[in-house]
């Protein structure tokens, strides 16, 4: 007998390589191997471009001297640029009007599909989602030819009725772009809301109906509260998307005449024009970084505010 047994103490357990304490480092290595492809892709596609943009924003291309280090001069110049403020204000107003209309329409469509009173719901979901599958360039060309006053459907209607309505006049161009964006992304948001509604147990609706709740009361007290989390996600995605508005106005600028679309119509168009037409890559990089920081700040504020409301409810 050993001394430990004679002394009345239990012998220390012998650890084997099969114990969890030995498996933890192996699990960590396996986890790192799984995330390694994404980490490498994220580094080269996201981190390195941002770092390079920040580096480029500190330089200017001059006729004499070439590429010259200017520090924060590009940022100081940007905050005094009236064209930048004009495009940024236009995009902010566009977001404040277009996003609520789009999300309200998506919620209404999701509630209609979830009500089980709509015939052909599968076909309806496909039809509503189909515009999202069409590339923005193709949809803009389609809308441009359809609403153009010299050709297409609206031009023919104007000739037949003697009207002179022009949806691409300078004062209505942004409204037309809003129609295009809403048409393209309402179905995508509708599916997000519909998925959230499908997660609610049907028994809850039946119990509310047995208790005498009407359809409107079920929507107000059960369905709409179930959409809070998904609403936060869609608002954030929509803000990010609208702040990056580029394809629609850029194509319409060449497709439609006298539309009022300038090279600084949106911040992204302004950055593109500076970088590729004006050879001001440093100034364009500063503009892009400022807009990225502004977009992240707005999206983060919406997320914090939305999560507080969800938790408080």
PDB file of C-alpha atoms in Angstrom:
ATOM      1  CA  UNK A   1       0.000   0.000   0.000  1.00  0.00           C
ATOM      2  CA  UNK A   2       1.213   3.515  -0.774  1.00  0.00           C
ATOM      3  CA  UNK A   3       1.862   6.179   1.807  1.00  0.00           C
ATOM      4  CA  UNK A   4      -1.150   8.182   0.600  1.00  0.00           C
ATOM      5  CA  UNK A   5      -3.490   5.250   1.221  1.00  0.00           C
ATOM      6  CA  UNK A   6      -1.952   4.607   4.664  1.00  0.00           C
ATOM      7  CA  UNK A   7      -2.413   8.258   5.563  1.00  0.00           C
ATOM      8  CA  UNK A   8      -6.094   8.061   4.565  1.00  0.00           C
ATOM      9  CA  UNK A   9      -5.854  10.519   1.671  1.00  0.00           C
ATOM     10  CA  UNK A  10      -7.077   9.937  -1.834  1.00  0.00           C
ATOM     11  CA  UNK A  11      -4.444   9.550  -4.529  1.00  0.00           C
ATOM     12  CA  UNK A  12      -4.209  12.403  -7.034  1.00  0.00           C
ATOM     13  CA  UNK A  13      -6.086  11.635 -10.264  1.00  0.00           C
ATOM     14  CA  UNK A  14      -3.954  10.798 -13.256  1.00  0.00           C
ATOM     15  CA  UNK A  15      -4.787  13.034 -16.221  1.00  0.00           C
ATOM     16  CA  UNK A  16      -4.878  11.506 -19.664  1.00  0.00           C
ATOM     17  CA  UNK A  17      -4.728  13.135 -23.077  1.00  0.00           C
ATOM     18  CA  UNK A  18      -8.446  12.418 -23.497  1.00  0.00           C
ATOM     19  CA  UNK A  19      -9.444  14.794 -20.673  1.00  0.00           C
ATOM     20  CA  UNK A  20     -11.093  18.134 -21.634  1.00  0.00           C
ATOM     21  CA  UNK A  21      -8.188  20.155 -20.244  1.00  0.00           C
ATOM     22  CA  UNK A  22      -5.917  18.666 -22.905  1.00  0.00           C
ATOM     23  CA  UNK A  23      -8.532  19.023 -25.666  1.00  0.00           C
ATOM     24  CA  UNK A  24      -8.981  22.801 -25.262  1.00  0.00           C
ATOM     25  CA  UNK A  25      -5.790  23.852 -27.128  1.00  0.00           C
ATOM     26  CA  UNK A  26      -6.690  21.458 -29.936  1.00  0.00           C
ATOM     27  CA  UNK A  27     -10.164  22.945 -30.149  1.00  0.00           C
ATOM     28  CA  UNK A  28      -8.699  26.429 -30.295  1.00  0.00           C
ATOM     29  CA  UNK A  29      -6.415  25.405 -33.142  1.00  0.00           C
ATOM     30  CA  UNK A  30      -9.313  23.800 -34.996  1.00  0.00           C
ATOM     31  CA  UNK A  31     -11.418  26.944 -34.545  1.00  0.00           C
ATOM     32  CA  UNK A  32      -8.598  29.154 -35.811  1.00  0.00           C
ATOM     33  CA  UNK A  33      -8.207  26.950 -38.869  1.00  0.00           C
ATOM     34  CA  UNK A  34     -11.924  27.258 -39.635  1.00  0.00           C
ATOM     35  CA  UNK A  35     -11.929  31.059 -39.423  1.00  0.00           C
ATOM     36  CA  UNK A  36      -8.567  31.467 -41.170  1.00  0.00           C
ATOM     37  CA  UNK A  37      -9.994  31.697 -44.754  1.00  0.00           C
ATOM     38  CA  UNK A  38     -12.490  34.365 -43.728  1.00  0.00           C
ATOM     39  CA  UNK A  39      -9.847  36.241 -41.715  1.00  0.00           C
ATOM     40  CA  UNK A  40      -7.475  36.353 -44.686  1.00  0.00           C
ATOM     41  CA  UNK A  41     -10.257  37.482 -47.018  1.00  0.00           C
ATOM     42  CA  UNK A  42     -11.448  40.085 -44.503  1.00  0.00           C
ATOM     43  CA  UNK A  43      -7.897  41.390 -44.148  1.00  0.00           C
ATOM     44  CA  UNK A  44      -7.288  41.825 -47.872  1.00  0.00           C
ATOM     45  CA  UNK A  45     -10.785  42.983 -48.849  1.00  0.00           C
ATOM     46  CA  UNK A  46     -11.631  45.216 -45.882  1.00  0.00           C
ATOM     47  CA  UNK A  47      -8.780  46.103 -43.522  1.00  0.00           C
ATOM     48  CA  UNK A  48      -5.972  46.718 -46.027  1.00  0.00           C
ATOM     49  CA  UNK A  49      -8.121  48.888 -48.386  1.00  0.00           C
ATOM     50  CA  UNK A  50      -9.215  51.047 -45.447  1.00  0.00           C
ATOM     51  CA  UNK A  51      -5.631  51.467 -44.262  1.00  0.00           C
ATOM     52  CA  UNK A  52      -4.509  52.306 -47.804  1.00  0.00           C
ATOM     53  CA  UNK A  53      -7.343  54.838 -48.155  1.00  0.00           C
ATOM     54  CA  UNK A  54      -6.333  56.476 -44.885  1.00  0.00           C
ATOM     55  CA  UNK A  55      -2.745  56.648 -46.146  1.00  0.00           C
ATOM     56  CA  UNK A  56      -3.800  58.048 -49.532  1.00  0.00           C
ATOM     57  CA  UNK A  57      -5.956  60.724 -47.880  1.00  0.00           C
ATOM     58  CA  UNK A  58      -2.800  62.326 -46.469  1.00  0.00           C
ATOM     59  CA  UNK A  59      -1.405  63.138 -49.948  1.00  0.00           C
ATOM     60  CA  UNK A  60      -2.261  65.339 -52.897  1.00  0.00           C
ATOM     61  CA  UNK A  61      -1.318  65.090 -56.562  1.00  0.00           C
ATOM     62  CA  UNK A  62       0.122  68.396 -57.754  1.00  0.00           C
ATOM     63  CA  UNK A  63       1.278  69.464 -61.194  1.00  0.00           C
ATOM     64  CA  UNK A  64       4.656  70.478 -59.775  1.00  0.00           C
ATOM     65  CA  UNK A  65       6.113  68.024 -57.339  1.00  0.00           C
ATOM     66  CA  UNK A  66       3.782  65.089 -58.018  1.00  0.00           C
ATOM     67  CA  UNK A  67       2.464  63.296 -54.965  1.00  0.00           C
ATOM     68  CA  UNK A  68       3.006  65.527 -51.924  1.00  0.00           C
ATOM     69  CA  UNK A  69       2.304  64.817 -48.269  1.00  0.00           C
ATOM     70  CA  UNK A  70      -0.231  67.342 -46.943  1.00  0.00           C
ATOM     71  CA  UNK A  71      -1.329  65.797 -43.644  1.00  0.00           C
ATOM     72  CA  UNK A  72      -4.923  66.644 -42.773  1.00  0.00           C
ATOM     73  CA  UNK A  73      -5.333  69.353 -45.408  1.00  0.00           C
ATOM     74  CA  UNK A  74      -7.698  67.173 -47.459  1.00  0.00           C
ATOM     75  CA  UNK A  75     -10.023  66.806 -44.471  1.00  0.00           C
ATOM     76  CA  UNK A  76      -9.906  70.523 -43.670  1.00  0.00           C
ATOM     77  CA  UNK A  77     -10.654  71.338 -47.296  1.00  0.00           C
ATOM     78  CA  UNK A  78     -13.533  68.835 -47.349  1.00  0.00           C
ATOM     79  CA  UNK A  79     -15.302  70.456 -44.394  1.00  0.00           C
ATOM     80  CA  UNK A  80     -15.260  73.746 -46.313  1.00  0.00           C
ATOM     81  CA  UNK A  81     -16.488  72.214 -49.584  1.00  0.00           C
ATOM     82  CA  UNK A  82     -20.012  73.375 -50.428  1.00  0.00           C
ATOM     83  CA  UNK A  83     -20.369  70.674 -53.089  1.00  0.00           C
ATOM     84  CA  UNK A  84     -19.722  67.955 -50.507  1.00  0.00           C
ATOM     85  CA  UNK A  85     -22.365  69.407 -48.177  1.00  0.00           C
ATOM     86  CA  UNK A  86     -24.820  69.693 -51.063  1.00  0.00           C
ATOM     87  CA  UNK A  87     -24.491  66.009 -51.972  1.00  0.00           C
ATOM     88  CA  UNK A  88     -24.447  64.825 -48.352  1.00  0.00           C
ATOM     89  CA  UNK A  89     -27.566  66.835 -47.458  1.00  0.00           C
ATOM     90  CA  UNK A  90     -29.365  65.488 -50.522  1.00  0.00           C
ATOM     91  CA  UNK A  91     -28.581  61.892 -49.510  1.00  0.00           C
ATOM     92  CA  UNK A  92     -29.637  62.503 -45.886  1.00  0.00           C
ATOM     93  CA  UNK A  93     -33.004  63.913 -47.019  1.00  0.00           C
ATOM     94  CA  UNK A  94     -33.404  61.049 -49.469  1.00  0.00           C
ATOM     95  CA  UNK A  95     -32.765  58.550 -46.663  1.00  0.00           C
ATOM     96  CA  UNK A  96     -35.158  60.259 -44.254  1.00  0.00           C
ATOM     97  CA  UNK A  97     -38.010  60.051 -46.775  1.00  0.00           C
ATOM     98  CA  UNK A  98     -37.344  56.938 -48.837  1.00  0.00           C
ATOM     99  CA  UNK A  99     -36.400  54.486 -46.060  1.00  0.00           C
ATOM    100  CA  UNK A 100     -39.630  54.892 -44.001  1.00  0.00           C
ATOM    101  CA  UNK A 101     -41.774  54.565 -47.140  1.00  0.00           C
ATOM    102  CA  UNK A 102     -39.910  51.441 -48.232  1.00  0.00           C
ATOM    103  CA  UNK A 103     -40.006  49.764 -44.811  1.00  0.00           C
ATOM    104  CA  UNK A 104     -43.675  50.626 -44.255  1.00  0.00           C
ATOM    105  CA  UNK A 105     -44.495  49.030 -47.621  1.00  0.00           C
ATOM    106  CA  UNK A 106     -42.407  45.967 -46.762  1.00  0.00           C
ATOM    107  CA  UNK A 107     -44.170  45.539 -43.409  1.00  0.00           C
ATOM    108  CA  UNK A 108     -47.591  45.862 -45.061  1.00  0.00           C
ATOM    109  CA  UNK A 109     -46.698  43.224 -47.646  1.00  0.00           C
ATOM    110  CA  UNK A 110     -45.272  40.888 -44.982  1.00  0.00           C
ATOM    111  CA  UNK A 111     -48.455  41.203 -42.910  1.00  0.00           C
ATOM    112  CA  UNK A 112     -50.572  40.482 -45.994  1.00  0.00           C
ATOM    113  CA  UNK A 113     -48.595  37.333 -46.808  1.00  0.00           C
ATOM    114  CA  UNK A 114     -48.602  36.158 -43.182  1.00  0.00           C
ATOM    115  CA  UNK A 115     -52.357  36.622 -42.819  1.00  0.00           C
ATOM    116  CA  UNK A 116     -52.976  33.417 -44.823  1.00  0.00           C
ATOM    117  CA  UNK A 117     -55.862  35.230 -46.538  1.00  0.00           C
ATOM    118  CA  UNK A 118     -53.903  36.013 -49.688  1.00  0.00           C
ATOM    119  CA  UNK A 119     -54.227  33.536 -52.539  1.00  0.00           C
ATOM    120  CA  UNK A 120     -51.064  32.440 -54.295  1.00  0.00           C
ATOM    121  CA  UNK A 121     -48.686  33.563 -51.528  1.00  0.00           C
ATOM    122  CA  UNK A 122     -45.701  31.667 -52.970  1.00  0.00           C
ATOM    123  CA  UNK A 123     -46.094  33.312 -56.351  1.00  0.00           C
ATOM    124  CA  UNK A 124     -46.666  36.680 -54.653  1.00  0.00           C
ATOM    125  CA  UNK A 125     -43.438  36.354 -52.614  1.00  0.00           C
ATOM    126  CA  UNK A 126     -41.448  35.554 -55.765  1.00  0.00           C
ATOM    127  CA  UNK A 127     -42.957  38.475 -57.692  1.00  0.00           C
ATOM    128  CA  UNK A 128     -42.251  40.952 -54.884  1.00  0.00           C
ATOM    129  CA  UNK A 129     -38.704  39.676 -54.346  1.00  0.00           C
ATOM    130  CA  UNK A 130     -37.837  39.467 -58.055  1.00  0.00           C
ATOM    131  CA  UNK A 131     -36.867  43.177 -58.436  1.00  0.00           C
ATOM    132  CA  UNK A 132     -34.106  42.676 -55.842  1.00  0.00           C
ATOM    133  CA  UNK A 133     -32.554  40.003 -58.068  1.00  0.00           C
ATOM    134  CA  UNK A 134     -32.277  42.453 -60.966  1.00  0.00           C
ATOM    135  CA  UNK A 135     -28.950  44.337 -60.994  1.00  0.00           C
ATOM    136  CA  UNK A 136     -29.247  48.053 -60.223  1.00  0.00           C
ATOM    137  CA  UNK A 137     -27.747  48.971 -63.599  1.00  0.00           C
ATOM    138  CA  UNK A 138     -30.342  46.934 -65.495  1.00  0.00           C
ATOM    139  CA  UNK A 139     -33.257  48.237 -63.434  1.00  0.00           C
ATOM    140  CA  UNK A 140     -32.091  51.848 -63.861  1.00  0.00           C
ATOM    141  CA  UNK A 141     -31.860  51.424 -67.619  1.00  0.00           C
ATOM    142  CA  UNK A 142     -35.307  49.861 -67.626  1.00  0.00           C
ATOM    143  CA  UNK A 143     -36.862  52.683 -65.592  1.00  0.00           C
ATOM    144  CA  UNK A 144     -34.966  55.278 -67.610  1.00  0.00           C
ATOM    145  CA  UNK A 145     -36.309  54.028 -70.919  1.00  0.00           C
ATOM    146  CA  UNK A 146     -39.802  53.563 -69.489  1.00  0.00           C
ATOM    147  CA  UNK A 147     -40.072  57.028 -67.905  1.00  0.00           C
ATOM    148  CA  UNK A 148     -38.144  58.970 -70.539  1.00  0.00           C
ATOM    149  CA  UNK A 149     -40.227  61.681 -72.173  1.00  0.00           C
ATOM    150  CA  UNK A 150     -38.707  61.178 -75.635  1.00  0.00           C
ATOM    151  CA  UNK A 151     -39.370  57.437 -75.767  1.00  0.00           C
ATOM    152  CA  UNK A 152     -40.994  54.657 -73.830  1.00  0.00           C
ATOM    153  CA  UNK A 153     -44.306  54.390 -72.024  1.00  0.00           C
ATOM    154  CA  UNK A 154     -44.463  57.836 -70.459  1.00  0.00           C
ATOM    155  CA  UNK A 155     -43.428  59.572 -73.676  1.00  0.00           C
ATOM    156  CA  UNK A 156     -46.235  57.815 -75.523  1.00  0.00           C
ATOM    157  CA  UNK A 157     -48.744  58.767 -72.814  1.00  0.00           C
ATOM    158  CA  UNK A 158     -47.646  62.394 -72.955  1.00  0.00           C
ATOM    159  CA  UNK A 159     -48.148  62.433 -76.715  1.00  0.00           C
ATOM    160  CA  UNK A 160     -51.553  60.761 -76.461  1.00  0.00           C
ATOM    161  CA  UNK A 161     -52.884  63.035 -73.726  1.00  0.00           C
ATOM    162  CA  UNK A 162     -51.032  66.223 -74.602  1.00  0.00           C
ATOM    163  CA  UNK A 163     -49.394  66.293 -71.178  1.00  0.00           C
ATOM    164  CA  UNK A 164     -45.807  67.344 -70.526  1.00  0.00           C
ATOM    165  CA  UNK A 165     -44.998  65.532 -67.289  1.00  0.00           C
ATOM    166  CA  UNK A 166     -41.263  64.860 -66.928  1.00  0.00           C
ATOM    167  CA  UNK A 167     -40.251  62.609 -63.997  1.00  0.00           C
ATOM    168  CA  UNK A 168     -36.589  63.386 -64.660  1.00  0.00           C
ATOM    169  CA  UNK A 169     -36.844  67.151 -64.360  1.00  0.00           C
ATOM    170  CA  UNK A 170     -34.339  68.600 -61.838  1.00  0.00           C
ATOM    171  CA  UNK A 171     -37.035  69.002 -59.169  1.00  0.00           C
ATOM    172  CA  UNK A 172     -38.428  65.459 -59.542  1.00  0.00           C
ATOM    173  CA  UNK A 173     -35.340  63.381 -60.396  1.00  0.00           C
ATOM    174  CA  UNK A 174     -34.707  62.402 -56.779  1.00  0.00           C
ATOM    175  CA  UNK A 175     -38.332  61.276 -56.441  1.00  0.00           C
ATOM    176  CA  UNK A 176     -37.909  59.049 -59.493  1.00  0.00           C
ATOM    177  CA  UNK A 177     -34.724  57.590 -58.030  1.00  0.00           C
ATOM    178  CA  UNK A 178     -36.625  56.935 -54.803  1.00  0.00           C
ATOM    179  CA  UNK A 179     -39.241  54.990 -56.763  1.00  0.00           C
ATOM    180  CA  UNK A 180     -36.500  52.866 -58.361  1.00  0.00           C
ATOM    181  CA  UNK A 181     -34.798  52.100 -55.050  1.00  0.00           C
ATOM    182  CA  UNK A 182     -38.095  51.351 -53.296  1.00  0.00           C
ATOM    183  CA  UNK A 183     -39.162  49.050 -56.128  1.00  0.00           C
ATOM    184  CA  UNK A 184     -35.853  47.186 -55.947  1.00  0.00           C
ATOM    185  CA  UNK A 185     -35.494  46.663 -52.196  1.00  0.00           C
ATOM    186  CA  UNK A 186     -39.019  46.409 -50.787  1.00  0.00           C
ATOM    187  CA  UNK A 187     -39.193  42.686 -51.539  1.00  0.00           C
ATOM    188  CA  UNK A 188     -35.887  42.008 -49.783  1.00  0.00           C
ATOM    189  CA  UNK A 189     -37.074  43.750 -46.617  1.00  0.00           C
ATOM    190  CA  UNK A 190     -40.460  42.067 -46.899  1.00  0.00           C
ATOM    191  CA  UNK A 191     -38.825  38.630 -46.677  1.00  0.00           C
ATOM    192  CA  UNK A 192     -36.937  39.664 -43.522  1.00  0.00           C
ATOM    193  CA  UNK A 193     -40.179  40.773 -41.865  1.00  0.00           C
ATOM    194  CA  UNK A 194     -42.027  37.696 -43.096  1.00  0.00           C
ATOM    195  CA  UNK A 195     -39.360  35.419 -41.599  1.00  0.00           C
ATOM    196  CA  UNK A 196     -39.765  37.200 -38.247  1.00  0.00           C
ATOM    197  CA  UNK A 197     -43.544  36.723 -38.378  1.00  0.00           C
ATOM    198  CA  UNK A 198     -43.167  33.034 -39.215  1.00  0.00           C
ATOM    199  CA  UNK A 199     -41.180  32.591 -35.996  1.00  0.00           C
ATOM    200  CA  UNK A 200     -44.243  33.567 -33.927  1.00  0.00           C
ATOM    201  CA  UNK A 201     -46.222  30.458 -32.848  1.00  0.00           C
ATOM    202  CA  UNK A 202     -49.598  30.215 -34.581  1.00  0.00           C
ATOM    203  CA  UNK A 203     -51.115  29.080 -31.296  1.00  0.00           C
ATOM    204  CA  UNK A 204     -50.583  32.608 -29.990  1.00  0.00           C
ATOM    205  CA  UNK A 205     -52.813  34.025 -32.725  1.00  0.00           C
ATOM    206  CA  UNK A 206     -55.450  31.365 -32.088  1.00  0.00           C
ATOM    207  CA  UNK A 207     -55.451  32.076 -28.347  1.00  0.00           C
ATOM    208  CA  UNK A 208     -55.846  35.804 -28.987  1.00  0.00           C
ATOM    209  CA  UNK A 209     -58.718  35.155 -31.410  1.00  0.00           C
ATOM    210  CA  UNK A 210     -60.453  32.927 -28.851  1.00  0.00           C
ATOM    211  CA  UNK A 211     -60.142  35.729 -26.295  1.00  0.00           C
ATOM    212  CA  UNK A 212     -61.983  38.010 -28.697  1.00  0.00           C
ATOM    213  CA  UNK A 213     -59.087  39.917 -30.257  1.00  0.00           C
ATOM    214  CA  UNK A 214     -59.726  41.299 -33.731  1.00  0.00           C
ATOM    215  CA  UNK A 215     -57.290  41.050 -36.630  1.00  0.00           C
ATOM    216  CA  UNK A 216     -56.139  44.629 -36.094  1.00  0.00           C
ATOM    217  CA  UNK A 217     -55.568  43.978 -32.382  1.00  0.00           C
ATOM    218  CA  UNK A 218     -53.521  40.871 -33.187  1.00  0.00           C
ATOM    219  CA  UNK A 219     -51.403  42.912 -35.597  1.00  0.00           C
ATOM    220  CA  UNK A 220     -50.917  45.737 -33.117  1.00  0.00           C
ATOM    221  CA  UNK A 221     -50.210  43.726 -29.973  1.00  0.00           C
ATOM    222  CA  UNK A 222     -48.567  40.551 -31.326  1.00  0.00           C
ATOM    223  CA  UNK A 223     -47.265  40.890 -34.869  1.00  0.00           C
ATOM    224  CA  UNK A 224     -45.812  44.402 -34.810  1.00  0.00           C
ATOM    225  CA  UNK A 225     -43.937  43.853 -31.509  1.00  0.00           C
ATOM    226  CA  UNK A 226     -42.458  40.688 -33.050  1.00  0.00           C
ATOM    227  CA  UNK A 227     -40.953  42.823 -35.827  1.00  0.00           C
ATOM    228  CA  UNK A 228     -38.909  45.141 -33.577  1.00  0.00           C
ATOM    229  CA  UNK A 229     -35.603  43.287 -33.875  1.00  0.00           C
ATOM    230  CA  UNK A 230     -35.904  42.755 -37.623  1.00  0.00           C
ATOM    231  CA  UNK A 231     -36.921  46.401 -38.039  1.00  0.00           C
ATOM    232  CA  UNK A 232     -33.639  47.511 -36.479  1.00  0.00           C
ATOM    233  CA  UNK A 233     -31.702  45.317 -38.916  1.00  0.00           C
ATOM    234  CA  UNK A 234     -33.589  46.600 -41.954  1.00  0.00           C
ATOM    235  CA  UNK A 235     -33.206  50.232 -40.887  1.00  0.00           C
ATOM    236  CA  UNK A 236     -29.434  49.807 -40.505  1.00  0.00           C
ATOM    237  CA  UNK A 237     -29.090  48.035 -43.865  1.00  0.00           C
ATOM    238  CA  UNK A 238     -31.272  50.635 -45.568  1.00  0.00           C
ATOM    239  CA  UNK A 239     -29.303  53.571 -44.140  1.00  0.00           C
ATOM    240  CA  UNK A 240     -26.027  52.048 -45.262  1.00  0.00           C
ATOM    241  CA  UNK A 241     -27.431  51.333 -48.724  1.00  0.00           C
ATOM    242  CA  UNK A 242     -28.939  54.771 -49.326  1.00  0.00           C
ATOM    243  CA  UNK A 243     -25.838  56.596 -48.116  1.00  0.00           C
ATOM    244  CA  UNK A 244     -23.966  54.673 -50.830  1.00  0.00           C
ATOM    245  CA  UNK A 245     -26.344  55.839 -53.572  1.00  0.00           C
ATOM    246  CA  UNK A 246     -24.395  55.808 -56.825  1.00  0.00           C
ATOM    247  CA  UNK A 247     -25.641  53.533 -59.634  1.00  0.00           C
ATOM    248  CA  UNK A 248     -29.013  55.133 -60.277  1.00  0.00           C
ATOM    249  CA  UNK A 249     -27.953  58.810 -60.524  1.00  0.00           C
ATOM    250  CA  UNK A 250     -24.704  57.961 -62.288  1.00  0.00           C
ATOM    251  CA  UNK A 251     -26.518  56.093 -65.075  1.00  0.00           C
ATOM    252  CA  UNK A 252     -29.354  58.606 -65.336  1.00  0.00           C
ATOM    253  CA  UNK A 253     -26.842  61.429 -65.740  1.00  0.00           C
ATOM    254  CA  UNK A 254     -25.894  60.044 -69.156  1.00  0.00           C
ATOM    255  CA  UNK A 255     -29.223  58.438 -70.031  1.00  0.00           C
ATOM    256  CA  UNK A 256     -31.497  61.446 -69.425  1.00  0.00           C
ATOM    257  CA  UNK A 257     -30.816  65.027 -70.442  1.00  0.00           C
ATOM    258  CA  UNK A 258     -31.493  68.064 -68.224  1.00  0.00           C
ATOM    259  CA  UNK A 259     -32.019  65.912 -65.123  1.00  0.00           C
ATOM    260  CA  UNK A 260     -30.079  68.200 -62.816  1.00  0.00           C
ATOM    261  CA  UNK A 261     -27.679  65.399 -61.848  1.00  0.00           C
ATOM    262  CA  UNK A 262     -24.209  66.835 -61.337  1.00  0.00           C
ATOM    263  CA  UNK A 263     -20.867  65.208 -60.596  1.00  0.00           C
ATOM    264  CA  UNK A 264     -21.435  65.931 -56.888  1.00  0.00           C
ATOM    265  CA  UNK A 265     -25.097  64.854 -56.807  1.00  0.00           C
ATOM    266  CA  UNK A 266     -24.247  62.276 -54.119  1.00  0.00           C
ATOM    267  CA  UNK A 267     -21.057  61.853 -52.049  1.00  0.00           C
ATOM    268  CA  UNK A 268     -20.188  58.625 -53.855  1.00  0.00           C
ATOM    269  CA  UNK A 269     -20.542  60.297 -57.246  1.00  0.00           C
ATOM    270  CA  UNK A 270     -18.391  63.163 -56.021  1.00  0.00           C
ATOM    271  CA  UNK A 271     -15.682  60.796 -54.784  1.00  0.00           C
ATOM    272  CA  UNK A 272     -15.757  58.898 -58.081  1.00  0.00           C
ATOM    273  CA  UNK A 273     -15.486  62.108 -60.090  1.00  0.00           C
ATOM    274  CA  UNK A 274     -12.595  63.380 -57.967  1.00  0.00           C
ATOM    275  CA  UNK A 275     -10.652  60.134 -58.182  1.00  0.00           C
ATOM    276  CA  UNK A 276     -11.121  59.179 -61.827  1.00  0.00           C
ATOM    277  CA  UNK A 277     -11.880  62.473 -63.582  1.00  0.00           C
ATOM    278  CA  UNK A 278     -10.021  64.983 -61.453  1.00  0.00           C
ATOM    279  CA  UNK A 279      -6.985  62.870 -60.448  1.00  0.00           C
ATOM    280  CA  UNK A 280      -7.554  63.844 -56.797  1.00  0.00           C
ATOM    281  CA  UNK A 281      -7.274  60.428 -55.218  1.00  0.00           C
ATOM    282  CA  UNK A 282      -6.228  61.783 -51.832  1.00  0.00           C
ATOM    283  CA  UNK A 283      -9.199  64.146 -51.596  1.00  0.00           C
ATOM    284  CA  UNK A 284     -11.560  61.378 -52.766  1.00  0.00           C
ATOM    285  CA  UNK A 285     -10.150  59.004 -50.122  1.00  0.00           C
ATOM    286  CA  UNK A 286     -10.724  61.619 -47.407  1.00  0.00           C
ATOM    287  CA  UNK A 287     -14.319  62.098 -48.588  1.00  0.00           C
ATOM    288  CA  UNK A 288     -14.954  58.342 -48.606  1.00  0.00           C
ATOM    289  CA  UNK A 289     -13.544  57.903 -45.089  1.00  0.00           C
ATOM    290  CA  UNK A 290     -15.609  60.791 -43.703  1.00  0.00           C
ATOM    291  CA  UNK A 291     -18.790  59.383 -45.227  1.00  0.00           C
ATOM    292  CA  UNK A 292     -17.932  55.908 -43.923  1.00  0.00           C
ATOM    293  CA  UNK A 293     -17.435  57.285 -40.402  1.00  0.00           C
ATOM    294  CA  UNK A 294     -20.700  59.235 -40.644  1.00  0.00           C
ATOM    295  CA  UNK A 295     -22.603  56.174 -41.872  1.00  0.00           C
ATOM    296  CA  UNK A 296     -21.140  53.962 -39.127  1.00  0.00           C
ATOM    297  CA  UNK A 297     -22.056  56.561 -36.511  1.00  0.00           C
ATOM    298  CA  UNK A 298     -25.666  56.825 -37.686  1.00  0.00           C
ATOM    299  CA  UNK A 299     -26.065  53.045 -37.961  1.00  0.00           C
ATOM    300  CA  UNK A 300     -24.551  52.522 -34.501  1.00  0.00           C
ATOM    301  CA  UNK A 301     -26.841  55.148 -32.958  1.00  0.00           C
ATOM    302  CA  UNK A 302     -29.879  53.474 -34.549  1.00  0.00           C
ATOM    303  CA  UNK A 303     -28.755  50.085 -33.256  1.00  0.00           C
ATOM    304  CA  UNK A 304     -28.203  51.318 -29.681  1.00  0.00           C
ATOM    305  CA  UNK A 305     -31.518  53.180 -29.624  1.00  0.00           C
ATOM    306  CA  UNK A 306     -33.377  50.249 -31.126  1.00  0.00           C
ATOM    307  CA  UNK A 307     -31.879  47.675 -28.769  1.00  0.00           C
ATOM    308  CA  UNK A 308     -32.759  49.832 -25.751  1.00  0.00           C
ATOM    309  CA  UNK A 309     -36.363  49.990 -26.916  1.00  0.00           C
ATOM    310  CA  UNK A 310     -36.471  46.228 -27.445  1.00  0.00           C
ATOM    311  CA  UNK A 311     -35.019  45.487 -24.007  1.00  0.00           C
ATOM    312  CA  UNK A 312     -37.315  47.989 -22.294  1.00  0.00           C
ATOM    313  CA  UNK A 313     -40.358  46.404 -23.914  1.00  0.00           C
TER     314      UNK A 313
END
